[in-house]
Coordinates of C-alpha atoms in Angstrom, one line a residue:
M1 CA -0.5 -28.8 -19.7
T2 CA 0.6 -25.4 -18.4
L3 CA 3.2 -25.1 -15.6
G4 CA 0.4 -23.8 -13.2
L5 CA -1.8 -26.9 -13.8
A6 CA 1.2 -29.3 -13.5
C7 CA 2.1 -28.0 -10.2
C8 CA -1.0 -28.1 -8.5
V9 CA -1.5 -31.4 -6.5
W10 CA -4.7 -30.6 -4.9
A11 CA -7.6 -28.0 -4.7
L12 CA -10.3 -27.0 -2.5
S13 CA -13.1 -24.7 -2.9
L14 CA -15.5 -23.6 -0.2
S15 CA -18.7 -21.2 -0.5
V16 CA -19.9 -20.1 2.8
S17 CA -22.7 -17.6 4.0
A18 CA -21.9 -16.2 7.7
A19 CA -22.6 -13.5 10.0
F20 CA -19.4 -11.6 11.0
A21 CA -18.3 -12.1 14.7
A22 CA -18.9 -9.1 16.9
S23 CA -15.1 -8.7 17.4
V24 CA -11.9 -10.5 16.6
S25 CA -8.8 -10.7 18.7
E26 CA -5.9 -13.0 18.9
P27 CA -7.7 -16.5 19.0
P28 CA -7.5 -17.7 22.7
E29 CA -6.7 -21.4 23.2
S30 CA -10.2 -22.1 25.1
D31 CA -12.2 -20.8 21.8
R32 CA -10.8 -23.5 19.6
S33 CA -13.1 -26.2 19.0
P34 CA -11.7 -29.8 18.8
A35 CA -14.4 -30.7 16.5
A36 CA -12.8 -29.0 13.5
D37 CA -13.8 -30.1 10.1
V38 CA -10.9 -32.3 8.6
L39 CA -10.1 -31.5 5.1
S40 CA -9.7 -34.7 3.0
L41 CA -7.9 -33.6 -0.1
P42 CA -9.4 -32.7 -2.6
A43 CA -12.5 -31.7 -1.1
H44 CA -15.7 -29.3 -1.5
L45 CA -17.3 -28.0 1.7
T46 CA -20.2 -25.6 2.5
R47 CA -20.6 -24.0 6.1
G48 CA -22.4 -21.2 7.7
E49 CA -22.9 -19.2 11.1
G50 CA -19.9 -17.1 11.1
H51 CA -16.9 -18.9 12.6
F52 CA -15.3 -21.8 10.8
L53 CA -12.4 -24.1 11.8
F54 CA -10.6 -26.7 9.6
R55 CA -7.8 -29.1 10.3
L56 CA -5.1 -29.3 7.6
S57 CA -2.4 -32.2 7.6
L58 CA 0.9 -30.9 6.1
Q59 CA 4.4 -32.2 5.8
Q60 CA 7.2 -30.2 6.7
G61 CA 8.3 -27.8 3.8
D62 CA 4.8 -28.1 2.1
Y63 CA 4.4 -25.1 -0.2
I64 CA 0.6 -23.9 -0.1
Q65 CA -1.0 -21.1 -2.0
G66 CA -4.3 -19.7 -1.4
R67 CA -7.0 -17.0 -2.3
I68 CA -9.9 -16.1 -0.2
Q69 CA -12.5 -13.7 -1.9
G70 CA -15.8 -12.4 0.0
D71 CA -18.7 -10.3 -0.7
G72 CA -18.0 -8.6 2.6
A73 CA -15.1 -8.6 5.1
F74 CA -13.4 -11.7 6.6
H75 CA -10.5 -12.5 8.7
A76 CA -8.5 -15.8 8.2
W77 CA -5.6 -17.0 10.3
L78 CA -3.5 -20.2 10.9
S79 CA -2.5 -22.0 14.0
T80 CA 0.4 -24.6 14.4
P81 CA 0.0 -28.2 15.3
N82 CA 0.1 -27.3 19.1
Q83 CA -2.8 -24.9 18.5
A84 CA -0.7 -21.9 19.0
F85 CA -1.5 -18.7 16.9
W86 CA 1.0 -18.5 13.9
R87 CA 0.1 -16.2 11.2
H88 CA -2.8 -14.0 9.7
L89 CA -3.8 -14.7 6.1
N90 CA -5.3 -11.3 5.6
R91 CA -5.7 -7.7 7.1
Y92 CA -8.7 -7.3 9.2
G93 CA -11.8 -6.0 7.2
E94 CA -10.4 -7.0 3.8
T95 CA -12.6 -8.6 1.2
F96 CA -10.0 -10.4 -0.8
S97 CA -6.5 -12.0 0.1
H98 CA -3.9 -13.9 -2.1
F99 CA -1.6 -15.7 0.4
Q100 CA 1.2 -18.4 0.6
W101 CA 3.1 -20.2 3.3
V102 CA 5.5 -23.1 3.9
A103 CA 4.9 -25.5 6.7
P104 CA 7.6 -25.2 9.2
R105 CA 7.1 -28.8 10.5
T106 CA 4.9 -31.8 10.1
G107 CA 1.4 -32.0 11.7
V108 CA -2.1 -30.8 11.7
Y109 CA -2.5 -27.1 11.1
F110 CA -5.7 -25.1 12.1
L111 CA -7.2 -22.6 9.4
E112 CA -9.9 -20.5 10.9
V113 CA -12.1 -17.9 9.2
D114 CA -14.6 -15.4 10.3
A115 CA -16.9 -13.7 7.5
D116 CA -19.8 -11.5 7.3
Q117 CA -21.1 -12.6 3.8
V118 CA -20.4 -15.2 1.3
W119 CA -16.8 -16.0 0.6
Q120 CA -14.7 -18.5 -1.2
I121 CA -11.4 -20.1 -0.6
H122 CA -9.1 -21.8 -2.9
L123 CA -5.9 -23.7 -1.7
S124 CA -3.3 -25.4 -3.7
Q125 CA -0.1 -27.3 -3.0
L126 CA 2.8 -26.6 -5.4
N127 CA 5.6 -28.9 -6.2
R128 CA 9.0 -27.9 -4.9
L129 CA 12.5 -28.5 -6.4
P130 CA 15.4 -29.2 -4.2
F131 CA 17.2 -26.2 -3.0
D132 CA 20.1 -24.8 -5.3
P133 CA 23.6 -24.9 -4.3
L134 CA 24.8 -22.1 -2.2
K135 CA 26.2 -19.1 -4.1
P136 CA 29.2 -17.6 -2.6
A137 CA 29.9 -13.8 -2.4
H138 CA 31.1 -12.8 -5.7
K139 CA 33.6 -10.3 -4.3
R140 CA 35.2 -9.0 -1.1
P141 CA 32.5 -7.5 1.1
E142 CA 32.2 -3.8 0.8
S143 CA 31.2 -3.2 4.4
P144 CA 34.0 -2.5 6.9
R145 CA 31.9 -4.0 9.5
I146 CA 31.4 -7.3 7.6
Q147 CA 35.1 -7.4 6.7
A148 CA 35.9 -7.0 10.5
A149 CA 33.5 -9.7 11.4
I150 CA 35.1 -12.2 8.9
E151 CA 38.4 -11.4 10.5
R152 CA 37.1 -12.2 13.9
L153 CA 35.6 -15.5 12.8
K154 CA 38.9 -16.4 11.1
A155 CA 40.7 -15.8 14.5
G156 CA 38.3 -18.2 16.2
Q157 CA 35.8 -15.8 17.7
S158 CA 32.3 -17.7 18.2
E159 CA 29.5 -16.9 15.8
D160 CA 27.2 -16.1 18.5
K161 CA 29.6 -13.2 19.7
V162 CA 30.1 -12.0 16.2
W163 CA 26.4 -11.9 15.5
F164 CA 25.6 -10.2 18.8
D165 CA 28.1 -7.5 18.1
L166 CA 26.7 -6.9 14.5
V167 CA 22.9 -6.6 15.6
A168 CA 23.6 -4.9 19.0
E169 CA 22.5 -1.4 17.5
G170 CA 19.8 -2.6 15.3
T171 CA 19.7 -3.5 11.6
P172 CA 20.5 -2.8 8.9
L173 CA 24.0 -1.6 9.1
V174 CA 24.5 1.8 7.8
E175 CA 28.1 3.1 7.0
P176 CA 29.8 5.9 4.9
L177 CA 31.0 4.4 1.6
P178 CA 34.5 3.1 2.4
Q179 CA 37.2 5.0 0.5
Y180 CA 34.8 7.4 -1.2
A181 CA 33.4 9.2 1.9
E182 CA 34.6 12.7 0.6
L183 CA 33.8 12.0 -3.0
A184 CA 30.3 10.8 -2.3
P185 CA 29.2 12.4 1.0
H186 CA 25.5 11.8 0.5
Q187 CA 26.1 8.1 -0.3
R188 CA 25.6 5.3 2.3
L189 CA 26.4 1.7 2.3
V190 CA 23.6 -0.2 3.9
T191 CA 23.9 -3.8 4.8
F192 CA 20.9 -6.2 5.6
L193 CA 21.5 -9.4 7.9
W194 CA 19.7 -12.6 8.7
R195 CA 20.2 -15.4 10.8
G196 CA 18.9 -19.1 10.9
A197 CA 18.4 -19.9 7.3
Q198 CA 19.8 -23.1 5.9
H199 CA 19.5 -22.6 2.2
N200 CA 18.8 -19.1 1.2
V201 CA 17.7 -15.6 2.1
Q202 CA 16.1 -13.0 -0.3
F203 CA 15.8 -9.4 0.2
L204 CA 12.3 -7.7 -0.7
G205 CA 12.5 -4.2 -1.1
A206 CA 13.1 -1.3 -3.5
L207 CA 16.6 -2.0 -4.2
G208 CA 16.2 -5.9 -4.6
G209 CA 15.5 -6.1 -8.3
V210 CA 16.2 -9.5 -9.9
N211 CA 19.2 -10.5 -8.1
N212 CA 18.1 -10.1 -4.5
E213 CA 19.8 -12.9 -2.7
L214 CA 21.8 -12.5 0.5
Y215 CA 25.2 -14.2 0.9
R216 CA 26.3 -16.5 3.5
L217 CA 29.0 -15.0 5.8
P218 CA 32.3 -17.1 5.5
Y219 CA 33.1 -19.3 8.4
T220 CA 29.3 -19.4 9.7
R221 CA 26.5 -21.8 9.3
D222 CA 23.6 -19.6 9.2
I223 CA 24.4 -15.8 9.0
W224 CA 23.6 -14.0 5.9
F225 CA 24.4 -10.4 4.5
R226 CA 23.9 -8.3 1.6
S227 CA 25.2 -4.6 1.0
Y228 CA 23.6 -2.0 -1.2
Q229 CA 24.7 1.5 -2.0
M230 CA 21.9 4.2 -1.7
P231 CA 21.6 8.0 -1.2
D232 CA 21.3 9.3 2.1
D233 CA 17.6 10.6 1.6
T234 CA 16.5 6.9 0.8
R235 CA 13.3 5.9 2.5
M236 CA 11.8 2.3 2.0
S237 CA 10.2 -0.6 3.6
Y238 CA 11.3 -4.1 3.2
Q239 CA 11.1 -7.8 4.3
L240 CA 13.6 -10.7 4.5
A241 CA 12.7 -14.2 3.1
P242 CA 14.5 -17.2 4.5
D243 CA 14.7 -20.5 2.9
V244 CA 12.3 -19.5 -0.1
P245 CA 11.0 -22.6 -1.7
N246 CA 12.6 -23.4 -5.1
V247 CA 9.8 -23.5 -7.8
V248 CA 9.9 -23.5 -11.6
G249 CA 8.3 -20.4 -13.2
D250 CA 8.3 -16.7 -14.3
A251 CA 9.3 -13.7 -12.4
Q252 CA 5.8 -13.5 -10.7
V253 CA 5.7 -17.2 -9.6
Q254 CA 9.3 -16.6 -8.1
K255 CA 8.2 -13.4 -6.3
E256 CA 5.1 -15.4 -4.8
A257 CA 7.5 -18.1 -3.6
A258 CA 9.4 -15.5 -1.6
L259 CA 6.2 -14.0 -0.1
A260 CA 5.7 -17.5 1.4
T261 CA 8.4 -17.1 4.0
A262 CA 8.7 -13.0 3.8
Q263 CA 8.8 -11.4 7.3
R264 CA 10.0 -8.3 9.1
D265 CA 13.7 -8.0 10.0
P266 CA 13.6 -9.0 13.7
Y267 CA 16.5 -6.6 14.6
N268 CA 15.2 -3.6 12.9
R269 CA 13.7 -1.1 15.5
E270 CA 11.1 0.4 13.2
P271 CA 8.5 -2.2 12.2
W272 CA 5.6 -0.8 10.1
G273 CA 2.1 -2.2 9.9
A274 CA 1.1 -2.5 13.5
D275 CA -0.6 1.0 13.9
W276 CA -3.4 0.0 11.4
D277 CA -7.0 0.1 12.8
E278 CA -7.5 -3.7 13.7
P279 CA -8.8 -5.7 16.7
F280 CA -5.7 -7.7 17.1
D281 CA -2.1 -6.9 18.0
A282 CA -0.3 -7.2 14.5
R283 CA 3.0 -7.1 16.4
A284 CA 2.6 -10.9 17.1
D285 CA 2.8 -11.7 13.5
P286 CA 6.1 -11.0 11.9
F287 CA 4.7 -12.0 8.5
L288 CA 2.1 -9.2 8.6
L289 CA 4.7 -6.6 9.3
K290 CA 7.4 -4.8 7.3
S291 CA 10.7 -3.2 8.5
T292 CA 11.6 0.2 7.3
L293 CA 14.6 2.4 6.6
A294 CA 14.7 6.2 6.5
L295 CA 18.2 7.4 6.1
E296 CA 19.2 11.0 7.6
R297 CA 17.9 13.1 4.8
A298 CA 14.6 11.1 3.8
S299 CA 11.2 12.3 4.0
Q300 CA 9.8 12.2 7.6
D301 CA 6.3 11.5 9.0
T302 CA 5.6 15.3 9.3
F303 CA 1.8 15.0 9.2
L304 CA 1.2 11.5 10.2
T305 CA 1.3 11.9 14.0
P306 CA -2.1 11.5 15.8
P307 CA -3.4 15.1 15.9
E308 CA -4.4 17.1 18.9
H309 CA -7.8 17.7 17.7
S310 CA -10.2 14.5 17.2
I311 CA -11.0 13.5 13.6
P312 CA -14.5 13.2 12.6
F313 CA -15.9 10.0 11.7
M314 CA -16.5 8.8 8.0
Q315 CA -19.9 7.8 6.6
R316 CA -20.0 4.6 4.6
Y317 CA -22.3 4.3 1.4
H318 CA -23.0 1.1 -0.5
F319 CA -24.4 1.2 -4.2
R320 CA -25.9 -2.3 -4.3
G321 CA -29.0 -2.0 -6.3
T322 CA -28.3 1.3 -7.5
L323 CA -25.8 0.5 -10.1
D324 CA -26.0 -1.5 -13.3
H325 CA -24.3 -5.1 -13.3
Q326 CA -21.0 -3.7 -14.7
L327 CA -20.5 -1.1 -12.1
S328 CA -21.8 -3.2 -9.2
S329 CA -19.2 -5.8 -10.0
L330 CA -16.3 -3.0 -9.9
V331 CA -17.3 -0.8 -6.8
H332 CA -18.1 -2.1 -3.3
H333 CA -18.4 1.0 -1.1
I334 CA -17.7 4.6 -0.7
D335 CA -16.3 6.2 2.6
L336 CA -17.4 9.7 2.8
W337 CA -15.6 12.2 5.2
Q338 CA -16.5 15.8 6.3
P339 CA -14.0 18.0 8.1
D340 CA -14.4 19.5 11.6
H341 CA -17.4 21.9 12.0
L342 CA -15.5 24.6 13.6
L343 CA -12.8 24.6 11.3
V344 CA -15.2 25.1 8.5
K345 CA -17.0 27.8 10.4
A346 CA -13.7 29.6 10.6
Y347 CA -13.2 29.0 7.0
L348 CA -16.4 30.4 6.0
A349 CA -16.0 33.5 8.3
A350 CA -12.8 34.5 6.8
K351 CA -12.2 37.8 4.8
D352 CA -11.1 38.0 1.4
P353 CA -7.4 39.1 1.7
L354 CA -7.7 41.5 -1.3
T355 CA -10.9 43.3 -0.6
G356 CA -11.3 42.7 3.1
K357 CA -15.0 41.7 2.7
D358 CA -16.6 38.4 3.7
A359 CA -15.3 35.7 1.3
F360 CA -18.7 34.3 0.9
A361 CA -20.8 37.5 0.6
D362 CA -23.7 37.4 3.1
K363 CA -24.9 33.8 2.9
K364 CA -23.1 31.4 5.6
T365 CA -25.9 29.7 7.3
L366 CA -24.4 26.4 8.3
S367 CA -26.1 23.4 8.4
E368 CA -25.3 21.4 11.7
K369 CA -26.2 18.0 10.0
S370 CA -23.9 18.5 7.0
H371 CA -21.4 20.8 8.3
F372 CA -21.7 23.1 5.5
A373 CA -23.6 26.1 4.1
E374 CA -27.0 25.6 2.4
A375 CA -26.3 28.6 0.1
E376 CA -25.1 27.8 -3.4
E377 CA -22.4 30.2 -3.2
V378 CA -20.4 28.1 -0.9
S379 CA -17.8 25.5 -2.3
L380 CA -15.0 23.5 -0.6
P381 CA -12.5 21.2 -2.4
V382 CA -13.3 17.7 -2.8
V383 CA -10.5 15.0 -2.8
I384 CA -11.5 11.6 -4.1
F385 CA -9.0 8.8 -3.3
L386 CA -9.2 6.1 -5.8
N387 CA -7.3 3.4 -3.9
G388 CA -9.7 3.8 -1.1
Q389 CA -8.4 0.8 1.2
R390 CA -5.0 1.7 0.8
Y391 CA -5.3 5.3 1.6
Q392 CA -7.1 4.3 5.0
D393 CA -4.6 1.5 6.2
E394 CA -1.1 2.0 4.7
I395 CA -1.5 5.7 3.9
P396 CA -3.6 7.5 6.8
A397 CA -5.0 10.0 4.3
I398 CA -7.6 11.4 6.5
R399 CA -5.3 12.0 9.2
V400 CA -2.9 13.9 6.8
L401 CA -5.8 15.9 5.6
H402 CA -6.8 16.9 9.1
N403 CA -3.3 17.9 10.2
L404 CA -2.7 20.0 7.2
M405 CA -6.1 21.8 7.7
H406 CA -5.4 22.6 11.1
E407 CA -1.9 23.8 10.2
G408 CA -3.7 26.2 7.8
L409 CA -1.7 24.7 4.9
I410 CA -5.0 23.8 3.0
P411 CA -8.7 24.8 3.1
P412 CA -11.1 22.4 4.6
V413 CA -12.0 19.7 2.3
V414 CA -14.4 16.9 1.8
A415 CA -12.8 13.5 1.2
A416 CA -14.2 10.4 -0.5
L417 CA -12.4 7.0 -0.6
V418 CA -13.6 4.3 -3.2
S419 CA -13.2 0.5 -2.3
Y420 CA -13.7 -2.6 -4.3
P421 CA -15.2 -6.0 -3.8
N422 CA -12.0 -7.9 -4.7
Q423 CA -8.5 -7.7 -6.2
D424 CA -9.7 -8.5 -9.7
A425 CA -12.5 -5.7 -9.5
Q426 CA -9.9 -3.3 -8.4
Q427 CA -7.5 -4.0 -11.2
D428 CA -10.4 -3.7 -13.6
A429 CA -11.6 -0.6 -12.3
L430 CA -8.2 1.1 -12.1
A431 CA -6.9 0.0 -15.5
C432 CA -8.0 3.2 -17.3
N433 CA -11.6 1.9 -17.4
P434 CA -14.1 4.2 -19.0
A435 CA -17.1 2.8 -17.0
F436 CA -15.3 3.5 -13.7
S437 CA -14.4 7.1 -14.9
D438 CA -18.2 7.3 -15.8
F439 CA -19.0 6.1 -12.1
I440 CA -16.7 8.8 -10.5
A441 CA -18.4 11.6 -12.6
Q442 CA -22.0 10.6 -12.9
K443 CA -22.6 8.7 -9.6
L444 CA -20.0 9.7 -7.1
L445 CA -20.0 13.3 -7.5
P446 CA -23.8 13.7 -7.2
L447 CA -23.6 11.5 -3.9
I448 CA -21.2 14.1 -2.6
R449 CA -23.3 17.0 -3.6
Q450 CA -26.5 15.6 -2.2
E451 CA -25.1 14.5 1.1
T452 CA -22.9 17.7 1.7
R453 CA -25.0 20.3 0.1
L454 CA -22.0 22.0 -1.6
R455 CA -21.5 23.6 -4.6
L456 CA -19.0 21.5 -6.6
R457 CA -16.6 23.5 -8.7
R458 CA -14.5 21.7 -11.3
R459 CA -11.2 23.4 -10.3
H460 CA -11.9 22.3 -6.6
I461 CA -12.1 18.5 -7.4
M462 CA -9.1 16.5 -7.0
L463 CA -8.5 12.9 -8.0
V464 CA -5.8 11.0 -5.9
G465 CA -4.2 7.7 -6.7
A466 CA -1.2 5.4 -6.3
G467 CA 0.1 2.9 -8.9
D468 CA -3.0 1.9 -10.8
G469 CA -4.9 4.5 -8.9
G470 CA -2.8 7.3 -10.3
L471 CA -3.3 5.9 -13.8
A472 CA -7.0 6.0 -13.2
A473 CA -7.1 9.5 -11.9
A474 CA -5.3 10.7 -15.0
C475 CA -7.7 8.6 -17.3
A476 CA -10.9 9.9 -15.5
A477 CA -9.6 13.5 -15.8
Y478 CA -8.9 13.0 -19.4
R479 CA -12.3 11.6 -19.9
Y480 CA -14.2 14.2 -17.8
P481 CA -12.0 17.6 -17.7
Q482 CA -15.3 19.4 -17.2
Y483 CA -15.6 17.7 -13.8
F484 CA -12.0 17.4 -12.5
G485 CA -9.6 20.1 -12.1
M486 CA -6.7 18.3 -10.3
V487 CA -4.8 15.1 -10.4
L488 CA -2.4 13.9 -7.8
S489 CA -0.5 10.5 -8.7
Q490 CA 1.9 8.6 -6.6
S491 CA 4.1 6.3 -8.5
G492 CA 1.3 6.1 -11.3
A493 CA 1.4 3.2 -13.7
F494 CA 1.5 5.2 -16.8
G495 CA 3.3 2.3 -18.9
W496 CA -0.2 0.9 -19.2
H497 CA -1.6 -0.2 -22.7
P498 CA -5.0 -1.4 -23.1
N499 CA -4.2 -4.2 -25.5
H500 CA -0.3 -4.7 -25.7
P501 CA 1.6 -3.8 -27.7
D502 CA -0.5 -0.9 -29.3
E503 CA 1.6 2.1 -28.3
S504 CA -1.0 4.3 -30.2
E505 CA -3.5 3.9 -27.5
A506 CA -1.5 4.3 -24.5
L507 CA -2.6 7.2 -22.1
I508 CA 0.5 9.1 -22.9
A509 CA -0.3 9.1 -26.5
R510 CA -4.0 10.2 -26.0
F511 CA -2.7 13.2 -24.2
E512 CA -0.2 13.9 -27.0
Q513 CA -3.0 13.7 -29.6
R514 CA -5.8 15.7 -28.1
L515 CA -5.9 18.7 -25.5
P516 CA -9.0 18.3 -23.1
Q517 CA -11.4 21.2 -23.1
R518 CA -10.3 22.7 -19.9
P519 CA -7.0 23.0 -18.1
I520 CA -6.1 20.4 -15.4
R521 CA -3.5 20.9 -12.7
F522 CA -1.2 17.7 -12.1
Y523 CA 1.1 16.7 -9.4
F524 CA 3.1 13.7 -10.2
S525 CA 5.6 11.9 -7.7
A526 CA 8.0 8.7 -8.6
G527 CA 10.8 6.9 -7.2
W528 CA 14.2 6.7 -8.7
F529 CA 14.3 2.9 -7.8
E530 CA 11.1 2.2 -9.9
N531 CA 13.0 0.7 -12.7
D532 CA 12.0 -0.2 -16.4
F533 CA 11.1 -3.7 -17.3
D534 CA 11.6 -5.9 -20.3
E535 CA 7.9 -5.7 -21.4
G536 CA 7.8 -2.0 -21.4
P537 CA 8.5 1.3 -19.3
G538 CA 8.3 1.4 -15.6
V539 CA 6.8 3.8 -13.2
R540 CA 9.7 6.1 -13.2
S541 CA 10.2 6.7 -16.9
S542 CA 6.6 6.7 -17.8
T543 CA 5.8 9.4 -15.2
Q544 CA 8.5 11.6 -16.4
H545 CA 7.4 11.1 -20.0
L546 CA 3.8 12.1 -19.3
A547 CA 4.9 15.0 -17.2
Q548 CA 6.9 16.4 -20.1
V549 CA 4.1 15.6 -22.6
L550 CA 1.5 17.7 -20.4
E551 CA 4.0 20.4 -19.9
H552 CA 4.3 20.7 -23.7
Q553 CA 0.6 20.7 -24.0
G554 CA 0.6 23.9 -21.6
Y555 CA -0.8 22.0 -18.5
P556 CA 0.4 23.2 -15.0
V557 CA 2.6 20.4 -13.9
A558 CA 4.5 19.6 -10.7
L559 CA 6.9 16.6 -10.7
E560 CA 8.9 15.3 -7.8
M561 CA 11.3 12.5 -7.9
F562 CA 12.4 10.5 -4.6
N563 CA 15.1 8.0 -3.7
A564 CA 12.3 5.3 -3.1
G565 CA 10.6 2.5 -4.7
H566 CA 7.0 1.5 -5.4
D567 CA 6.3 1.7 -1.6
A568 CA 3.4 2.9 0.4
Y569 CA 5.7 3.8 3.3
H570 CA 7.1 6.3 1.1
W571 CA 3.9 7.5 -0.3
R572 CA 2.6 8.1 3.3
A573 CA 5.2 10.4 4.1
T574 CA 5.1 12.3 0.7
L575 CA 1.3 12.7 0.2
W576 CA 1.1 15.9 2.0
R577 CA 3.5 17.5 -0.6
G578 CA 1.1 16.9 -3.4
L579 CA -1.9 18.0 -1.4
V580 CA -0.3 21.3 -0.4
K581 CA 0.9 21.8 -3.9
L582 CA -2.6 21.6 -5.4
L583 CA -4.9 22.7 -2.6
G584 CA -2.5 25.3 -1.1
P585 CA -3.2 27.9 -3.7
L586 CA -6.9 27.6 -2.8
S587 CA -6.0 28.8 0.6
A588 CA -4.8 32.1 -0.7
E589 CA -8.2 32.7 -2.1
V590 CA -9.5 32.8 1.5
K591 CA -7.1 33.8 4.3
M592 CA -7.0 30.8 6.4
P593 CA -6.6 30.9 10.2
R594 CA -3.1 29.2 11.2
R595 CA -2.5 27.6 14.4
A596 CA 0.1 29.1 16.6
G597 CA 3.6 27.8 15.7
A598 CA 2.7 26.7 12.3
N599 CA 5.8 26.8 9.9
D600 CA 5.7 29.6 7.4

């Protein structure tokens, strides 16, 4: 019997068809029906009509894992035994979610779900081991402030007073490197803090690695700390996980256990994740949010601020019934965005900077419906985001594009964002899948051409992705160089192999063996904290390797490295750099109007 099967005590499977609620907000007390279905475990239940309420009896410390997958969007949340809202199990509008939690006390919990189509939920309770003995700090704390706190505690000062002084200015603590400030002026000592855990606290962030536990502060019952050295241009998000359940398993099992209690740092003043487009206040759920750290020289949110001009809405296209079975299981929908009509008019009316003549000859009749010229001579860049949901929620790509266009840093562009029915489908599509590359080239490009009436030019079409999406972008360009002229990858998963451990079929080896028919321009970014792993190269080294291979083959390549990890909080602040690098030269082809005060 495998470990996974051995640790499952009970399982639940539901299949439900429902109409999505008109709106979702923090569930009020009065809306909770006392006639909730009691889950007798194990159980199999079927329900309908939109909103579902289940009662779940748990003991304090019970460790629960679950997965919800739907044909459409759903929203699920938990309430405590006194029927007070406790935590969301997914982001609003998602079609899949994998979650875990630890019951904080004994009692009946309420699981509520709203869904718009068929959905399934699987829950399991995992066995826990006793907590390990506390690990003392292996050496004297580096932080001068932590050292001073220990001395104050030894002198008899109360824990409450010491804690209050430590967190008074927010967390984490940021200090120059003691004794080495002059030798390492761009290094900082960053100390993360937690209070209240009894057994352990884990740090979840770019610098955590394998050994990521905080240490209990001497002379205290429940104050914890951990210091890291990092460059002063570090940008990252993080969470802290108190009293992580002790389970047996590999690194992935241990990571999932930490996610059961992971939450934002309550004394960090820059939480992230509350500004997404959701009909509830995410600030009420510390498990849904992350905390952030951006040191003094880190990339800033330059083009993320809400613009002065309104952003046009996107149009959604579903492909049900129009794709074969293999593709319909991979792709759920496409969101298509077209830029501001007046901005496109200004673009089309611009003069060629070399000749002074109209940039688009004498055919510039605009279609009010599609924004663009009906004449075949007109072409605008097209940007296709392969992690569509991520580039709408965690990374507001459309806002970045809109701001860059109004600053005159890039020409007007059309954007398409690809979304998937569930996590398995997304992983399958983005794993250098030829069928997915075929879909982008043979289905999505014709749709964009049909809806915008633009002339699509190969060198104006860009594929964008993060993580597996960066891999998929490079794979699609490799397969269809006649269609795609630009690739923008943020922390691309280029250590991928189709069937481990056949190195010869890795994407990097493919580029080494054959040069595609036409040149492609590449922009890569990766984080210095994206480490290698025992099973193969990580993001950092594989990205650097691929960039070197492409440069050797004669491709135009830009590579930027940042002091960051595999982190959307970093990607959202640096996306604009790749867009300007690849699209900026296209602005030179047509003199773009610049807003007053734009940076030169």
